[in-house]
């Protein structure tokens, strides 16, 4: 698990890109990897904890999120 920041999030399509030092070029993430109740979505700039795996290719990315845990200090909305 590593600290990361959401670069972009497409709520309509349910995916986005998360950046961390361990995932150069970005990590592709699906809404299904987000650990939170209710509608699972993120916002660009959110701080998260990320568990990832290296893959050959996922929409042009070399990393895919396995678990995304939003930081507790994020405001609920």
CSV table of C-alpha atoms in Angstrom, one decimal:
chain,number,residue,atom,x,y,z
A,1,UNK,CA,0.0,0.0,0.0
A,2,UNK,CA,1.3,3.4,-0.9
A,3,UNK,CA,0.1,7.0,-0.6
A,4,UNK,CA,-1.3,8.4,-3.9
A,5,UNK,CA,-3.2,11.2,-5.5
A,6,UNK,CA,-6.1,11.0,-7.9
A,7,UNK,CA,-5.0,12.6,-11.2
A,8,UNK,CA,-8.4,12.3,-13.0
A,9,UNK,CA,-11.7,10.6,-12.4
A,10,UNK,CA,-14.5,9.9,-14.9
A,11,UNK,CA,-17.5,9.3,-12.7
A,12,UNK,CA,-19.8,8.6,-15.7
A,13,UNK,CA,-17.5,5.7,-16.9
A,14,UNK,CA,-16.3,4.6,-13.4
A,15,UNK,CA,-12.6,4.8,-13.9
A,16,UNK,CA,-9.6,7.1,-13.4
A,17,UNK,CA,-5.9,7.5,-13.0
A,18,UNK,CA,-4.1,7.6,-9.7
A,19,UNK,CA,-0.5,8.8,-9.3
A,20,UNK,CA,2.1,7.5,-6.8
A,21,UNK,CA,5.9,7.3,-6.6
A,22,UNK,CA,5.6,3.6,-7.1
A,23,UNK,CA,3.5,3.8,-10.3
A,24,UNK,CA,5.3,6.1,-12.7
A,25,UNK,CA,3.0,7.1,-15.5
A,26,UNK,CA,-0.1,6.5,-13.5
A,27,UNK,CA,-2.2,3.6,-12.2
A,28,UNK,CA,-5.5,2.8,-13.9
A,29,UNK,CA,-8.3,2.4,-11.4
A,30,UNK,CA,-11.9,1.1,-11.6
A,31,UNK,CA,-14.7,2.2,-9.3
A,32,UNK,CA,-14.9,-1.4,-8.1
A,33,UNK,CA,-11.5,-1.1,-6.4
A,34,UNK,CA,-12.6,1.8,-4.2
A,35,UNK,CA,-13.3,0.8,-0.7
A,36,UNK,CA,-16.2,3.0,0.5
A,37,UNK,CA,-19.9,2.7,1.1
A,38,UNK,CA,-22.5,3.8,-1.4
A,39,UNK,CA,-21.7,5.2,-4.8
A,40,UNK,CA,-18.0,4.7,-5.3
A,41,UNK,CA,-16.3,7.7,-7.0
A,42,UNK,CA,-13.3,9.9,-6.5
A,43,UNK,CA,-12.3,13.5,-7.4
A,44,UNK,CA,-9.1,14.8,-8.9
A,45,UNK,CA,-6.8,15.8,-6.2
A,46,UNK,CA,-8.1,13.3,-3.6
A,47,UNK,CA,-5.5,11.6,-1.4
A,48,UNK,CA,-5.9,7.9,-1.3
A,49,UNK,CA,-4.0,4.8,-0.2
A,50,UNK,CA,-3.3,2.5,-3.2
A,51,UNK,CA,-2.6,-1.2,-3.6
A,52,UNK,CA,-1.6,-1.9,-7.2
A,53,UNK,CA,-0.2,-4.6,-9.5
A,54,UNK,CA,1.9,-4.3,-12.6
A,55,UNK,CA,0.3,-5.4,-15.9
A,56,UNK,CA,1.3,-5.6,-19.5
A,57,UNK,CA,-1.3,-3.1,-20.6
A,58,UNK,CA,-4.5,-1.6,-19.3
A,59,UNK,CA,-5.7,1.2,-21.6
A,60,UNK,CA,-2.1,2.3,-22.0
A,61,UNK,CA,-1.1,2.0,-18.3
A,62,UNK,CA,1.4,-0.4,-16.8
A,63,UNK,CA,-0.3,-0.5,-13.4
A,64,UNK,CA,-3.8,-1.4,-12.2
A,65,UNK,CA,-5.4,-0.6,-8.8
A,66,UNK,CA,-6.4,-3.6,-6.7
A,67,UNK,CA,-7.6,-1.5,-3.7
A,68,UNK,CA,-8.2,2.2,-3.4
A,69,UNK,CA,-8.9,3.6,0.1
A,70,UNK,CA,-9.9,7.3,0.3
A,71,UNK,CA,-8.2,9.3,3.0
A,72,UNK,CA,-10.3,9.7,6.2
A,73,UNK,CA,-9.7,13.5,6.1
A,74,UNK,CA,-11.6,13.9,2.8
A,75,UNK,CA,-14.9,15.7,3.3
A,76,UNK,CA,-18.1,13.7,2.7
A,77,UNK,CA,-20.5,15.0,0.2
